[in-house]
Amino acid sequence: MKKIVRISSILFVATPLMLLNSPKVEAAQVASIQSNADITFALDNTVTPPVNPTNPSQPVTPNPADPHQPGTAGPLSIDYVSNIHFGSKQIQAGTAIYSAQLDQVQNSTGDLISVPNYVQVTDKRGLNLGWKLSVKQSAQFATSDSTPAVLDNASLTFLAATPNSTQLLSFAPLTVPVTLDPTGAATSPVATAALSTGMGTWTLAFGSGATAAQGIQLTVPATTKKVAAKQYKTTLTWILDDTPL
């Protein structure tokens, strides 16, 4: 008699609980490889254009009717300096203090706008070494005649400049009020950026808001001779040093 053997199969279905309790299989690292990344920096020797001292994100251009010396090139530069105009003033009997007119620049649409008189400095050296800005008056105000009339002892005074930038204001240079030596014998510091400050582009406005119209003043003593209908001029030299020392 033949034996018949039957083999039955069982379908095993794992439940979620069983899967959770199953031992974990750890991934094994089978290979690794390295790649390189690099960058090289070059100094930017282009001229940085001026910006609005009340809104440094807005570019401006000098007033074409008021010629300015172009900004200096290089990674540490003086980009713009306002010409200082007092206009026509009446002769006064006593000591008189005259305020400079606001500067006028062109905005992006070519319109003239009034802004405080200012200096703009850019530091793109990447070294964070700081810098110092000073100014020197060449001589006393005088006429351009063959025998010039001199505005003896007239003195220029600048309010402490208000720094502005698209950078954090915690990196702003320090500024001080300045009264220039009218004889040209001394140089006066205007702003000092200590180590790790002054990076990027900074405008230094002489007066801001309500003080903008009094940011730069000329004091003329009562004893100074004044010739009517004559224009008196002087020249200011702005000096930028590559360290704050």
mmCIF file of C-alpha atoms in Angstrom:
data_model
loop_
_atom_site.group_PDB
_atom_site.id
_atom_site.type_symbol
_atom_site.label_atom_id
_atom_site.label_comp_id
_atom_site.label_asym_id
_atom_site.label_seq_id
_atom_site.Cartn_x
_atom_site.Cartn_y
_atom_site.Cartn_z
ATOM 1 C CA MET A 1 0.000 0.000 0.000
ATOM 2 C CA LYS A 2 1.348 3.399 -0.916
ATOM 3 C CA LYS A 3 1.830 6.140 1.741
ATOM 4 C CA ILE A 4 0.671 9.532 0.705
ATOM 5 C CA VAL A 5 2.441 12.423 2.416
ATOM 6 C CA ARG A 6 0.884 15.838 2.165
ATOM 7 C CA ILE A 7 2.943 18.941 2.957
ATOM 8 C CA SER A 8 0.915 21.962 3.801
ATOM 9 C CA SER A 9 2.357 25.526 3.496
ATOM 10 C CA ILE A 10 1.542 28.295 5.888
ATOM 11 C CA LEU A 11 1.317 31.906 4.738
ATOM 12 C CA PHE A 12 3.058 34.056 7.395
ATOM 13 C CA VAL A 13 2.011 37.681 7.586
ATOM 14 C CA ALA A 14 4.025 39.978 9.852
ATOM 15 C CA THR A 15 1.913 42.354 11.907
ATOM 16 C CA PRO A 16 3.050 45.958 12.568
ATOM 17 C CA LEU A 17 3.813 45.043 16.160
ATOM 18 C CA MET A 18 6.084 42.274 15.053
ATOM 19 C CA LEU A 19 7.940 44.600 12.675
ATOM 20 C CA LEU A 20 8.555 47.113 15.438
ATOM 21 C CA ASN A 21 10.022 44.435 17.623
ATOM 22 C CA SER A 22 12.283 43.054 14.918
ATOM 23 C CA PRO A 23 16.054 43.631 15.324
ATOM 24 C CA LYS A 24 17.462 46.772 13.531
ATOM 25 C CA VAL A 25 19.997 46.435 10.777
ATOM 26 C CA GLU A 26 22.789 49.074 10.994
ATOM 27 C CA ALA A 27 24.143 50.594 7.722
ATOM 28 C CA ALA A 28 27.814 49.944 7.208
ATOM 29 C CA GLN A 29 30.058 52.641 5.600
ATOM 30 C CA VAL A 30 31.572 51.074 2.544
ATOM 31 C CA ALA A 31 33.566 53.990 1.052
ATOM 32 C CA SER A 32 34.580 57.680 1.427
ATOM 33 C CA ILE A 33 36.311 60.203 -0.804
ATOM 34 C CA GLN A 34 37.412 63.849 -0.485
ATOM 35 C CA SER A 35 36.966 66.826 -2.836
ATOM 36 C CA ASN A 36 38.493 70.321 -2.780
ATOM 37 C CA ALA A 37 37.004 73.845 -2.628
ATOM 38 C CA ASP A 38 38.984 77.052 -3.066
ATOM 39 C CA ILE A 39 38.722 80.812 -3.579
ATOM 40 C CA THR A 40 41.267 83.539 -4.364
ATOM 41 C CA PHE A 41 40.759 87.223 -3.528
ATOM 42 C CA ALA A 42 41.972 90.139 -5.635
ATOM 43 C CA LEU A 43 42.094 93.781 -4.571
ATOM 44 C CA ASP A 44 39.420 96.007 -6.109
ATOM 45 C CA ASN A 45 41.115 99.140 -7.472
ATOM 46 C CA THR A 46 38.014 100.692 -9.013
ATOM 47 C CA VAL A 47 36.517 103.987 -7.836
ATOM 48 C CA THR A 48 33.523 103.559 -5.521
ATOM 49 C CA PRO A 49 30.666 105.887 -6.557
ATOM 50 C CA PRO A 50 29.078 108.216 -3.987
ATOM 51 C CA VAL A 51 25.862 107.380 -2.158
ATOM 52 C CA ASN A 52 23.217 109.432 -0.377
ATOM 53 C CA PRO A 53 24.414 110.169 3.187
ATOM 54 C CA THR A 54 20.839 110.030 4.482
ATOM 55 C CA ASN A 55 20.141 106.715 2.718
ATOM 56 C CA PRO A 56 23.390 104.906 1.793
ATOM 57 C CA SER A 57 21.563 102.288 -0.264
ATOM 58 C CA GLN A 58 20.791 104.983 -2.880
ATOM 59 C CA PRO A 59 23.566 105.911 -5.372
ATOM 60 C CA VAL A 60 24.005 109.580 -6.276
ATOM 61 C CA THR A 61 26.223 111.574 -8.627
ATOM 62 C CA PRO A 62 27.859 114.989 -8.078
ATOM 63 C CA ASN A 63 26.031 118.074 -9.262
ATOM 64 C CA PRO A 64 27.370 118.663 -12.820
ATOM 65 C CA ALA A 65 27.115 122.427 -12.265
ATOM 66 C CA ASP A 66 29.469 122.184 -9.270
ATOM 67 C CA PRO A 67 32.660 120.389 -10.430
ATOM 68 C CA HIS A 68 34.264 118.033 -7.910
ATOM 69 C CA GLN A 69 37.612 116.301 -7.895
ATOM 70 C CA PRO A 70 36.966 112.599 -8.698
ATOM 71 C CA GLY A 71 37.158 110.031 -5.930
ATOM 72 C CA THR A 72 40.397 108.141 -5.416
ATOM 73 C CA ALA A 73 40.837 104.595 -6.718
ATOM 74 C CA GLY A 74 41.983 101.612 -4.694
ATOM 75 C CA PRO A 75 40.808 99.334 -1.898
ATOM 76 C CA LEU A 76 40.984 102.184 0.652
ATOM 77 C CA SER A 77 39.610 105.368 -0.849
ATOM 78 C CA ILE A 78 38.014 108.771 -0.443
ATOM 79 C CA ASP A 79 35.046 108.497 -2.801
ATOM 80 C CA TYR A 80 33.474 111.931 -2.487
ATOM 81 C CA VAL A 81 33.894 115.244 -0.660
ATOM 82 C CA SER A 82 31.343 118.048 -0.729
ATOM 83 C CA ASN A 83 32.423 121.480 -1.917
ATOM 84 C CA ILE A 84 31.544 123.988 0.788
ATOM 85 C CA HIS A 85 29.547 126.992 -0.346
ATOM 86 C CA PHE A 86 28.438 129.848 1.912
ATOM 87 C CA GLY A 87 26.955 131.959 -0.858
ATOM 88 C CA SER A 88 26.575 135.727 -0.582
ATOM 89 C CA LYS A 89 26.317 137.054 2.968
ATOM 90 C CA GLN A 90 25.754 140.557 4.328
ATOM 91 C CA ILE A 91 28.591 142.244 6.192
ATOM 92 C CA GLN A 92 27.731 142.469 9.878
ATOM 93 C CA ALA A 93 29.004 144.924 12.455
ATOM 94 C CA GLY A 94 29.960 142.326 15.047
ATOM 95 C CA THR A 95 31.432 138.839 14.913
ATOM 96 C CA ALA A 96 29.300 136.776 12.537
ATOM 97 C CA ILE A 97 28.732 133.039 12.180
ATOM 98 C CA TYR A 98 27.643 131.868 8.733
ATOM 99 C CA SER A 99 26.300 128.390 7.943
ATOM 100 C CA ALA A 100 27.253 126.538 4.764
ATOM 101 C CA GLN A 101 24.610 125.725 2.209
ATOM 102 C CA LEU A 102 23.491 122.106 1.932
ATOM 103 C CA ASP A 103 25.183 120.028 -0.733
ATOM 104 C CA GLN A 104 23.251 119.195 -3.891
ATOM 105 C CA VAL A 105 23.641 115.855 -5.678
ATOM 106 C CA GLN A 106 21.751 114.068 -8.415
ATOM 107 C CA ASN A 107 19.633 111.041 -7.557
ATOM 108 C CA SER A 108 19.094 108.029 -9.814
ATOM 109 C CA THR A 109 16.507 109.900 -11.911
ATOM 110 C CA GLY A 110 18.804 112.902 -12.440
ATOM 111 C CA ASP A 111 16.962 115.236 -10.070
ATOM 112 C CA LEU A 112 18.948 117.517 -7.768
ATOM 113 C CA ILE A 113 18.367 116.785 -4.077
ATOM 114 C CA SER A 114 19.759 118.554 -1.005
ATOM 115 C CA VAL A 115 21.825 116.506 1.442
ATOM 116 C CA PRO A 116 24.161 117.371 4.326
ATOM 117 C CA ASN A 117 27.729 118.200 3.350
ATOM 118 C CA TYR A 118 29.699 114.979 3.681
ATOM 119 C CA VAL A 119 32.775 112.887 2.992
ATOM 120 C CA GLN A 120 32.585 109.269 1.833
ATOM 121 C CA VAL A 121 35.243 106.657 2.628
ATOM 122 C CA THR A 122 35.404 103.024 1.445
ATOM 123 C CA ASP A 123 37.540 100.264 2.960
ATOM 124 C CA LYS A 124 37.498 97.088 0.864
ATOM 125 C CA ARG A 125 40.989 95.855 1.770
ATOM 126 C CA GLY A 126 39.578 92.898 3.682
ATOM 127 C CA LEU A 127 42.171 93.311 6.448
ATOM 128 C CA ASN A 128 39.976 95.138 9.017
ATOM 129 C CA LEU A 129 42.942 97.292 10.040
ATOM 130 C CA GLY A 130 40.973 100.522 10.473
ATOM 131 C CA TRP A 131 41.789 103.971 9.085
ATOM 132 C CA LYS A 132 41.931 107.683 9.966
ATOM 133 C CA LEU A 133 40.518 110.657 8.053
ATOM 134 C CA SER A 134 41.924 114.158 8.599
ATOM 135 C CA VAL A 135 41.536 117.535 6.947
ATOM 136 C CA LYS A 136 43.837 120.535 6.497
ATOM 137 C CA GLN A 137 43.046 124.055 5.340
ATOM 138 C CA SER A 138 45.658 125.319 2.896
ATOM 139 C CA ALA A 139 45.484 129.005 3.901
ATOM 140 C CA GLN A 140 43.107 131.697 5.053
ATOM 141 C CA PHE A 141 40.172 132.674 2.838
ATOM 142 C CA ALA A 142 41.374 135.174 0.244
ATOM 143 C CA THR A 143 40.296 136.765 -3.028
ATOM 144 C CA SER A 144 41.898 135.791 -6.325
ATOM 145 C CA ASP A 145 43.085 139.327 -7.146
ATOM 146 C CA SER A 146 46.709 140.063 -7.965
ATOM 147 C CA THR A 147 46.829 141.657 -4.524
ATOM 148 C CA PRO A 148 44.428 139.380 -2.643
ATOM 149 C CA ALA A 149 42.288 140.540 0.242
ATOM 150 C CA VAL A 150 42.551 138.068 3.130
ATOM 151 C CA LEU A 151 39.749 137.128 5.517
ATOM 152 C CA ASP A 152 42.049 137.200 8.531
ATOM 153 C CA ASN A 153 41.283 134.833 11.418
ATOM 154 C CA ALA A 154 38.060 133.501 9.901
ATOM 155 C CA SER A 155 37.675 129.918 11.145
ATOM 156 C CA LEU A 156 35.840 126.893 9.741
ATOM 157 C CA THR A 157 34.062 124.603 12.212
ATOM 158 C CA PHE A 158 32.568 121.171 11.466
ATOM 159 C CA LEU A 159 30.074 119.373 13.680
ATOM 160 C CA ALA A 160 31.067 115.838 14.632
ATOM 161 C CA ALA A 161 30.203 113.857 11.499
ATOM 162 C CA THR A 162 27.267 111.433 11.544
ATOM 163 C CA PRO A 163 28.400 108.050 10.126
ATOM 164 C CA ASN A 164 26.021 106.085 7.922
ATOM 165 C CA SER A 165 26.394 102.868 5.950
ATOM 166 C CA THR A 166 24.632 99.717 4.791
ATOM 167 C CA GLN A 167 26.969 97.987 7.263
ATOM 168 C CA LEU A 168 26.050 97.552 10.930
ATOM 169 C CA LEU A 169 26.395 100.871 12.747
ATOM 170 C CA SER A 170 28.307 99.043 15.488
ATOM 171 C CA PHE A 171 31.234 99.070 13.010
ATOM 172 C CA ALA A 172 31.037 102.867 12.525
ATOM 173 C CA PRO A 173 34.129 105.062 12.863
ATOM 174 C CA LEU A 174 34.346 107.510 15.738
ATOM 175 C CA THR A 175 34.009 111.213 14.888
ATOM 176 C CA VAL A 176 34.832 114.489 16.628
ATOM 177 C CA PRO A 177 33.923 118.164 16.046
ATOM 178 C CA VAL A 178 36.648 120.060 14.223
ATOM 179 C CA THR A 179 37.773 123.683 14.038
ATOM 180 C CA LEU A 180 40.394 124.103 11.331
ATOM 181 C CA ASP A 181 43.628 126.053 11.689
ATOM 182 C CA PRO A 182 43.067 128.913 9.196
ATOM 183 C CA THR A 183 46.803 129.337 8.624
ATOM 184 C CA GLY A 184 47.207 125.771 7.347
ATOM 185 C CA ALA A 185 49.813 124.923 9.977
ATOM 186 C CA ALA A 186 47.902 122.001 11.511
ATOM 187 C CA THR A 187 45.934 118.948 10.372
ATOM 188 C CA SER A 188 42.685 118.092 12.165
ATOM 189 C CA PRO A 189 41.308 114.544 12.667
ATOM 190 C CA VAL A 190 37.720 114.052 11.492
ATOM 191 C CA ALA A 191 37.009 110.326 11.883
ATOM 192 C CA THR A 192 38.879 107.294 13.184
ATOM 193 C CA ALA A 193 37.972 103.673 12.462
ATOM 194 C CA ALA A 194 39.632 101.449 15.058
ATOM 195 C CA LEU A 195 40.759 97.893 14.315
ATOM 196 C CA SER A 196 37.863 95.747 13.050
ATOM 197 C CA THR A 197 35.656 98.779 12.296
ATOM 198 C CA GLY A 198 35.083 101.020 9.276
ATOM 199 C CA MET A 199 34.801 98.178 6.743
ATOM 200 C CA GLY A 200 32.722 98.860 3.638
ATOM 201 C CA THR A 201 31.458 102.266 2.496
ATOM 202 C CA TRP A 202 30.794 104.993 5.069
ATOM 203 C CA THR A 203 29.343 108.463 4.621
ATOM 204 C CA LEU A 204 30.348 111.071 7.206
ATOM 205 C CA ALA A 205 27.711 113.814 7.171
ATOM 206 C CA PHE A 206 28.365 117.108 8.937
ATOM 207 C CA GLY A 207 24.997 117.520 10.600
ATOM 208 C CA SER A 208 21.866 115.440 10.133
ATOM 209 C CA GLY A 209 18.161 116.120 10.371
ATOM 210 C CA ALA A 210 17.587 119.440 12.133
ATOM 211 C CA THR A 211 21.334 120.106 12.444
ATOM 212 C CA ALA A 212 22.168 119.544 8.758
ATOM 213 C CA ALA A 213 21.861 123.257 7.919
ATOM 214 C CA GLN A 214 24.375 124.134 10.664
ATOM 215 C CA GLY A 215 26.797 121.287 10.010
ATOM 216 C CA ILE A 216 29.610 123.543 8.784
ATOM 217 C CA GLN A 217 30.028 127.129 9.972
ATOM 218 C CA LEU A 218 32.402 130.014 9.249
ATOM 219 C CA THR A 219 33.114 132.442 12.078
ATOM 220 C CA VAL A 220 34.290 135.888 10.941
ATOM 221 C CA PRO A 221 35.533 138.228 13.706
ATOM 222 C CA ALA A 222 34.213 141.749 13.887
ATOM 223 C CA THR A 223 37.750 143.108 13.402
ATOM 224 C CA THR A 224 38.307 141.232 10.127
ATOM 225 C CA LYS A 225 38.261 143.427 7.020
ATOM 226 C CA LYS A 226 35.687 142.394 4.412
ATOM 227 C CA VAL A 227 35.598 143.667 0.851
ATOM 228 C CA ALA A 228 32.072 143.719 -0.619
ATOM 229 C CA ALA A 229 31.275 141.913 -3.879
ATOM 230 C CA LYS A 230 34.481 139.852 -3.703
ATOM 231 C CA GLN A 231 34.552 136.066 -3.470
ATOM 232 C CA TYR A 232 36.929 134.643 -0.874
ATOM 233 C CA LYS A 233 38.212 131.102 -1.334
ATOM 234 C CA THR A 234 40.388 128.503 0.333
ATOM 235 C CA THR A 235 41.236 124.855 -0.306
ATOM 236 C CA LEU A 236 40.783 121.898 2.020
ATOM 237 C CA THR A 237 42.927 118.777 1.713
ATOM 238 C CA TRP A 238 41.390 115.532 3.001
ATOM 239 C CA ILE A 239 43.922 112.902 4.094
ATOM 240 C CA LEU A 240 43.172 109.179 4.574
ATOM 241 C CA ASP A 241 45.660 107.051 6.514
ATOM 242 C CA ASP A 242 45.610 103.248 6.295
ATOM 243 C CA THR A 243 45.634 102.711 10.065
ATOM 244 C CA PRO A 244 43.950 104.540 12.956
ATOM 245 C CA LEU A 245 47.334 105.259 14.585
#
